[in-house]
Coordinates of C-alpha atoms in Angstrom, one line a residue:
M1 CA 85.0 -102.2 -45.8
R2 CA 84.7 -100.3 -42.6
T3 CA 82.3 -97.4 -42.0
Q4 CA 80.5 -95.7 -39.1
V5 CA 77.0 -96.3 -40.4
A6 CA 75.9 -99.0 -42.9
I7 CA 72.6 -98.1 -44.5
I8 CA 70.5 -100.9 -46.1
G9 CA 68.3 -99.4 -48.8
A10 CA 69.0 -96.5 -51.2
G11 CA 65.5 -95.2 -51.4
P12 CA 64.6 -91.7 -50.2
A13 CA 64.9 -92.6 -46.5
G14 CA 68.3 -94.2 -46.9
L15 CA 69.8 -91.5 -49.1
L16 CA 68.4 -88.6 -46.9
L17 CA 69.9 -90.3 -43.9
S18 CA 73.3 -90.6 -45.6
H19 CA 73.1 -86.9 -46.6
L20 CA 72.2 -85.7 -43.0
L21 CA 74.9 -87.9 -41.4
R22 CA 77.5 -86.5 -43.8
A23 CA 76.5 -83.0 -42.8
G24 CA 77.0 -84.0 -39.2
G25 CA 80.4 -85.4 -39.8
V26 CA 79.5 -89.1 -39.9
E27 CA 80.5 -91.4 -42.7
S28 CA 78.2 -94.1 -44.2
V29 CA 78.0 -96.7 -46.9
V30 CA 74.6 -97.4 -48.6
V31 CA 73.8 -100.9 -49.9
E32 CA 70.8 -101.4 -52.3
T33 CA 69.3 -104.5 -53.9
R34 CA 67.9 -102.8 -57.0
T35 CA 69.8 -100.9 -59.8
R36 CA 70.0 -97.1 -59.6
D37 CA 67.8 -96.8 -62.7
Y38 CA 65.1 -98.9 -61.1
V39 CA 65.1 -97.0 -57.8
E40 CA 64.9 -93.6 -59.6
S41 CA 62.1 -94.6 -61.9
R42 CA 59.6 -96.5 -59.7
I43 CA 56.3 -94.7 -59.2
R44 CA 55.5 -93.9 -55.6
A45 CA 54.2 -91.0 -53.5
G46 CA 53.7 -87.5 -54.8
I47 CA 52.6 -85.3 -51.8
L48 CA 55.2 -83.7 -49.5
E49 CA 54.1 -82.3 -46.1
H50 CA 55.0 -78.8 -45.0
S51 CA 57.5 -80.3 -42.5
T52 CA 59.1 -82.5 -45.2
V53 CA 59.7 -79.5 -47.5
E54 CA 61.2 -77.5 -44.5
L55 CA 63.5 -80.5 -43.8
L56 CA 64.7 -80.8 -47.4
R57 CA 65.2 -77.0 -47.6
S58 CA 67.2 -77.0 -44.4
A59 CA 69.4 -79.8 -45.8
G60 CA 70.1 -77.8 -49.0
L61 CA 67.8 -80.1 -51.1
G62 CA 64.9 -77.7 -51.8
D63 CA 66.0 -75.8 -54.9
R64 CA 64.3 -77.9 -57.5
I65 CA 61.1 -78.3 -55.3
A66 CA 60.9 -74.5 -55.3
R67 CA 61.4 -74.3 -59.1
E68 CA 59.4 -77.3 -60.3
G69 CA 57.1 -78.4 -57.4
D70 CA 53.5 -77.3 -57.2
E71 CA 52.4 -75.8 -53.8
H72 CA 48.8 -76.6 -52.9
R73 CA 46.8 -74.8 -50.2
G74 CA 44.5 -77.7 -49.6
I75 CA 42.3 -80.5 -51.1
H76 CA 38.8 -81.0 -52.4
L77 CA 36.5 -83.5 -50.6
Q78 CA 33.6 -84.8 -52.8
W79 CA 30.6 -87.1 -52.8
P80 CA 27.7 -87.3 -55.3
G81 CA 26.3 -83.8 -55.8
E82 CA 28.8 -82.0 -53.5
R83 CA 32.4 -80.8 -53.7
H84 CA 34.0 -78.8 -50.9
H85 CA 37.5 -77.2 -50.6
L86 CA 39.5 -77.3 -47.4
D87 CA 42.1 -74.6 -47.3
F88 CA 45.0 -75.8 -45.1
V89 CA 46.7 -72.4 -45.1
D90 CA 43.6 -70.7 -43.8
L91 CA 43.0 -73.5 -41.3
V92 CA 46.5 -74.2 -39.9
G93 CA 48.9 -72.0 -41.8
R94 CA 50.6 -74.9 -43.6
S95 CA 50.6 -76.0 -47.2
V96 CA 51.6 -79.2 -49.1
W97 CA 53.6 -79.7 -52.3
V98 CA 53.1 -81.9 -55.3
Y99 CA 56.5 -83.3 -56.1
G100 CA 56.9 -86.9 -57.0
Q101 CA 59.0 -89.3 -55.0
T102 CA 60.9 -90.1 -58.2
E103 CA 62.1 -86.5 -58.3
V104 CA 63.1 -86.5 -54.6
Q105 CA 65.0 -89.7 -55.3
K106 CA 66.9 -88.0 -58.2
D107 CA 67.7 -85.0 -56.1
L108 CA 69.1 -87.1 -53.3
G109 CA 71.1 -89.2 -55.8
R110 CA 72.7 -86.2 -57.4
A111 CA 73.6 -84.8 -54.0
G112 CA 75.2 -88.0 -53.1
D113 CA 77.2 -88.0 -56.4
R114 CA 78.5 -84.5 -55.7
A115 CA 79.6 -85.5 -52.2
G116 CA 81.2 -88.8 -53.3
Q117 CA 78.8 -90.8 -51.2
Q118 CA 79.5 -94.5 -51.5
I119 CA 76.3 -96.3 -52.7
I120 CA 76.5 -99.9 -53.8
Y121 CA 73.6 -100.8 -56.1
D122 CA 72.5 -104.2 -57.6
V123 CA 73.6 -106.4 -54.7
R124 CA 72.2 -109.8 -53.6
D125 CA 71.8 -111.9 -50.5
T126 CA 72.1 -109.0 -48.1
A127 CA 72.2 -110.0 -44.4
V128 CA 72.7 -108.1 -41.1
H129 CA 74.7 -109.9 -38.4
D130 CA 75.4 -109.4 -34.7
P131 CA 73.2 -106.4 -33.6
A132 CA 75.7 -105.6 -30.7
D133 CA 78.7 -105.4 -33.0
P134 CA 77.1 -105.2 -36.4
Y135 CA 78.3 -106.0 -39.9
V136 CA 76.5 -106.5 -43.3
T137 CA 77.3 -109.2 -45.9
F138 CA 76.1 -109.3 -49.5
T139 CA 77.1 -110.3 -53.0
V140 CA 78.0 -107.8 -55.7
D141 CA 79.3 -108.6 -59.2
D142 CA 79.1 -112.3 -58.1
R143 CA 81.7 -111.7 -55.3
P144 CA 81.1 -111.7 -51.6
A145 CA 81.4 -108.5 -49.7
R146 CA 81.3 -107.3 -46.1
V147 CA 80.8 -103.9 -44.4
D148 CA 81.7 -103.6 -40.7
A149 CA 80.0 -100.7 -39.0
D150 CA 79.4 -99.0 -35.7
V151 CA 75.7 -98.8 -36.5
V152 CA 73.4 -100.5 -39.1
V153 CA 70.2 -98.8 -40.2
G154 CA 67.5 -100.6 -42.1
C155 CA 65.8 -98.4 -44.7
D156 CA 65.0 -101.5 -46.7
G157 CA 61.2 -101.8 -46.6
S158 CA 58.9 -104.3 -44.9
F159 CA 60.4 -107.2 -46.8
G160 CA 64.0 -106.4 -46.4
P161 CA 66.4 -108.3 -44.2
T162 CA 66.8 -105.8 -41.4
R163 CA 63.4 -106.1 -39.7
D164 CA 64.1 -109.7 -38.8
V165 CA 67.1 -108.6 -36.8
V166 CA 64.9 -106.4 -34.6
P167 CA 62.4 -108.7 -32.9
G168 CA 59.4 -107.2 -31.2
Q169 CA 55.6 -106.9 -31.7
T170 CA 53.8 -106.2 -35.0
W171 CA 50.3 -104.7 -35.4
Q172 CA 48.7 -104.9 -38.8
R173 CA 45.5 -104.3 -40.7
T174 CA 44.7 -105.6 -44.2
Y175 CA 41.9 -103.9 -46.1
D176 CA 39.7 -105.8 -48.5
Y177 CA 40.2 -103.4 -51.3
S178 CA 43.1 -102.0 -53.3
W179 CA 43.9 -99.0 -55.5
L180 CA 44.2 -99.2 -59.3
G181 CA 46.6 -96.4 -60.0
V182 CA 47.3 -94.9 -63.5
L183 CA 49.5 -92.2 -65.0
A184 CA 48.1 -90.4 -67.9
D185 CA 49.7 -87.9 -70.4
V186 CA 47.1 -85.2 -70.0
A187 CA 47.1 -81.9 -68.1
P188 CA 45.4 -82.2 -64.7
S189 CA 41.7 -81.4 -64.6
T190 CA 41.9 -79.9 -61.1
D191 CA 43.9 -77.3 -59.4
E192 CA 44.2 -79.4 -56.2
L193 CA 43.6 -83.0 -55.4
I194 CA 40.0 -84.3 -55.4
Y195 CA 39.2 -87.1 -52.9
A196 CA 35.9 -88.6 -53.9
W197 CA 33.5 -90.9 -52.1
H198 CA 31.2 -92.7 -54.4
P199 CA 28.8 -95.7 -54.0
D200 CA 30.9 -97.5 -56.6
G201 CA 34.1 -96.9 -54.8
F202 CA 36.6 -94.2 -53.9
A203 CA 38.5 -92.2 -56.6
L204 CA 41.4 -89.7 -56.4
N205 CA 42.3 -87.1 -59.0
S206 CA 45.9 -86.1 -58.4
M207 CA 48.8 -85.0 -60.6
R208 CA 52.6 -85.2 -61.1
S209 CA 53.3 -82.3 -63.3
P210 CA 51.5 -79.7 -65.5
T211 CA 51.3 -82.4 -68.2
V212 CA 50.9 -85.6 -66.3
T213 CA 47.9 -86.7 -64.2
R214 CA 47.9 -89.3 -61.5
L215 CA 44.5 -91.0 -60.8
Y216 CA 43.3 -93.8 -58.5
L217 CA 40.2 -96.1 -58.3
Q218 CA 39.1 -98.3 -55.4
V219 CA 39.0 -101.9 -56.7
P220 CA 38.6 -105.3 -55.0
S221 CA 41.8 -106.8 -53.8
G222 CA 43.2 -109.3 -56.3
T223 CA 42.0 -107.3 -59.2
D224 CA 43.5 -108.3 -62.6
L225 CA 44.6 -105.4 -64.6
A226 CA 43.5 -107.2 -67.8
E227 CA 39.9 -106.6 -66.6
W228 CA 40.5 -102.8 -66.7
P229 CA 41.1 -101.6 -70.3
D230 CA 41.7 -97.8 -70.6
E231 CA 38.1 -97.0 -71.6
R232 CA 36.7 -98.7 -68.5
I233 CA 39.1 -96.9 -66.3
W234 CA 38.2 -93.5 -67.7
D235 CA 34.5 -94.2 -67.6
A236 CA 34.8 -95.2 -63.9
L237 CA 36.8 -92.2 -63.1
S238 CA 34.3 -89.9 -64.8
D239 CA 31.4 -91.4 -62.9
R240 CA 33.1 -91.3 -59.5
L241 CA 34.8 -87.9 -59.9
G242 CA 31.6 -86.2 -61.1
H243 CA 32.3 -85.4 -64.8
G244 CA 29.7 -82.9 -65.8
Q245 CA 28.8 -81.8 -62.3
D246 CA 28.5 -78.0 -62.2
G247 CA 30.2 -77.9 -65.6
W248 CA 33.4 -79.7 -64.4
K249 CA 35.0 -82.1 -66.9
L250 CA 37.6 -84.8 -66.5
A251 CA 40.2 -84.6 -69.3
R252 CA 41.2 -87.9 -70.8
G253 CA 44.5 -88.8 -72.3
P254 CA 46.9 -91.7 -73.0
I255 CA 47.5 -94.0 -70.0
T256 CA 51.2 -94.7 -69.7
D257 CA 51.2 -96.8 -66.5
K258 CA 48.8 -99.0 -64.6
S259 CA 49.3 -100.8 -61.3
V260 CA 47.3 -102.3 -58.4
L261 CA 48.3 -101.2 -54.9
P262 CA 47.2 -103.3 -51.9
M263 CA 46.0 -101.4 -48.9
R264 CA 47.5 -102.3 -45.5
S265 CA 48.7 -100.9 -42.2
N266 CA 51.6 -102.4 -40.4
V267 CA 53.6 -101.1 -37.4
A268 CA 56.6 -102.9 -35.8
A269 CA 58.0 -102.0 -32.4
P270 CA 60.6 -101.4 -31.2
M271 CA 62.5 -99.7 -34.0
R272 CA 65.9 -100.5 -32.5
R273 CA 67.9 -103.5 -31.2
D274 CA 71.3 -102.7 -29.8
R275 CA 73.2 -100.9 -32.7
V276 CA 70.6 -101.8 -35.4
F277 CA 67.9 -99.3 -36.1
L278 CA 64.8 -99.2 -38.4
A279 CA 63.5 -96.3 -40.4
G280 CA 60.6 -95.8 -42.9
D281 CA 58.8 -98.8 -44.4
A282 CA 61.1 -101.2 -42.6
A283 CA 59.2 -100.3 -39.4
H284 CA 55.8 -99.2 -40.6
I285 CA 53.4 -99.2 -43.6
V286 CA 50.3 -97.0 -44.0
P287 CA 47.6 -97.0 -46.7
P288 CA 48.3 -94.1 -49.1
T289 CA 45.0 -92.3 -48.5
G290 CA 46.5 -89.8 -46.1
A291 CA 49.7 -89.2 -48.1
K292 CA 51.9 -90.2 -45.1
G293 CA 54.3 -93.0 -46.2
L294 CA 57.2 -91.0 -47.6
N295 CA 56.7 -88.1 -45.2
L296 CA 56.7 -90.5 -42.2
A297 CA 59.9 -92.1 -43.4
F298 CA 61.6 -88.7 -43.6
A299 CA 60.4 -87.8 -40.1
D300 CA 62.1 -91.0 -38.8
V301 CA 65.3 -90.0 -40.5
A302 CA 65.1 -86.4 -39.2
L303 CA 65.0 -87.9 -35.6
L304 CA 67.6 -90.6 -36.3
A305 CA 70.3 -88.6 -38.0
P306 CA 71.1 -86.3 -35.0
A307 CA 70.8 -89.2 -32.6
L308 CA 73.5 -91.1 -34.5
V309 CA 75.7 -88.0 -34.8
A310 CA 75.5 -87.6 -31.0
L311 CA 76.1 -91.3 -30.4
L312 CA 79.1 -91.6 -32.8
R313 CA 80.8 -88.2 -32.5
E314 CA 79.9 -87.2 -29.0
K315 CA 79.5 -90.6 -27.4
D316 CA 76.1 -89.4 -26.1
P317 CA 73.5 -92.2 -26.3
R318 CA 70.5 -90.3 -25.0
L319 CA 68.9 -89.4 -28.3
A320 CA 69.6 -92.9 -29.7
D321 CA 68.0 -94.4 -26.7
E322 CA 64.9 -92.2 -27.1
Y323 CA 64.6 -92.7 -30.9
S324 CA 62.2 -95.6 -31.1
D325 CA 59.7 -94.2 -28.6
R326 CA 59.8 -90.7 -30.2
A327 CA 59.4 -92.1 -33.7
L328 CA 56.6 -94.4 -32.8
R329 CA 54.6 -91.6 -31.2
R330 CA 54.4 -90.0 -34.7
V331 CA 54.0 -93.3 -36.4
W332 CA 50.9 -94.1 -34.5
R333 CA 49.4 -90.7 -35.0
C334 CA 49.9 -91.0 -38.8
T335 CA 48.7 -94.6 -38.8
H336 CA 45.5 -93.5 -37.2
F337 CA 45.0 -90.6 -39.6
S338 CA 45.7 -92.8 -42.6
W339 CA 43.1 -95.4 -41.3
W340 CA 40.6 -92.6 -40.6
M341 CA 40.9 -91.1 -44.1
T342 CA 40.8 -94.6 -45.7
T343 CA 37.7 -95.8 -43.8
M344 CA 35.9 -92.5 -44.3
L345 CA 36.4 -92.4 -48.1
H346 CA 36.3 -96.1 -49.3
S347 CA 32.7 -97.3 -49.9
T348 CA 31.4 -100.5 -48.4
D349 CA 28.5 -102.8 -49.2
D350 CA 27.0 -102.0 -45.8
P351 CA 24.3 -99.3 -46.1
F352 CA 24.7 -98.3 -42.4
D353 CA 28.4 -97.8 -42.9
R354 CA 27.8 -95.7 -46.0
Q355 CA 25.6 -93.3 -44.1
L356 CA 28.2 -93.0 -41.3
Q357 CA 30.8 -92.1 -44.0
L358 CA 28.6 -89.4 -45.5
S359 CA 27.9 -88.0 -42.0
Q360 CA 31.6 -87.9 -41.3
L361 CA 32.3 -86.1 -44.6
R362 CA 29.5 -83.5 -44.0
W363 CA 31.0 -82.9 -40.5
V364 CA 34.5 -82.4 -41.8
T365 CA 33.4 -80.0 -44.5
S366 CA 31.0 -78.0 -42.3
S367 CA 32.8 -77.9 -39.0
E368 CA 35.9 -75.7 -38.6
A369 CA 37.1 -78.0 -35.9
G370 CA 36.7 -81.0 -38.1
A371 CA 38.3 -79.3 -41.1
R372 CA 41.2 -78.1 -38.9
G373 CA 41.9 -81.6 -37.6
L374 CA 42.1 -83.0 -41.1
A375 CA 44.3 -80.1 -42.3
E376 CA 46.7 -80.3 -39.3
N377 CA 47.3 -84.0 -39.9
Y378 CA 47.4 -83.9 -43.8
A379 CA 49.7 -80.9 -44.0
G380 CA 51.9 -82.5 -41.4
L381 CA 52.6 -82.2 -37.8
P382 CA 56.0 -80.8 -36.7
I383 CA 58.9 -83.4 -37.0
G384 CA 59.4 -83.5 -33.2
F385 CA 55.7 -84.2 -32.5

């Protein structure tokens, strides 16, 4: 096969990139290791920044978000005995939307179907060759295949084959705790997300729909799910989220999914080598506390798509040459914000650190400047930041 852009990875970043390239008159082929059913069912992020929603709307992908998404003005910050609401719209004029990554994935897949986008699922042994004149090889249906391209883009995550083709420097931070995440078939107990600091560990009360609640608990890294039966999970959530505080109650229901999510930060630079580019998790990972992962991947794609259109249609390399530096500026801002939210909210065994965390929370919730800084970063900086 021959195409202009070969995209490795059919997650949200890869499919949005193919959509934006098609709108700009550039053809692409997408190659994905997993099956389509797997990609469309995996549980991931659920918060879309203001800038992400604007991007999807401008690309003609915002109809179902408007119908089925849940717009939130802000979040609640909590510690024992206190709960405070930060109103992002009042603070910075920007909201966020609760709309699961699984739903974004389905929207992008359907848009690709309507356009006849070529997406090859369930492949093996994917490899990227010759960054200066790239091509991709893989196995599909037990037969070898090859795609020659003008450009290759890796949207294949931190363990995909593309990052190894783009050598450079990597910065990383591994946290000594993880999140135990659950989905429960019960209506959310809160109007907007509750981020709770507690001596026993952080907790987050989120949601996916009017009938499905998403909840998280801070647990030690290496936690065995077998040690956390449903009743223990609900009891810990009740304690950390303040069940009974000022009459508030945490509704319980059947838990349908459990997983343990390690917490890490990872940034690779540069995000380009010759005609091979990286976007999304292939170049950077952030802990989920700041709700930045999916949004940051889409911001990469929003910069990369016009750069590739200019490069391939107009033979103008300027935006492509600027892509890595421009993307990394936002990557590091979001990496810092995610680290800041994580270290502020996850309890430690050090009593000195705990007092610093509580001082930080009191400042954020009592200072307009502190609240505005959190709101600006959480609701999302402009794509071109």
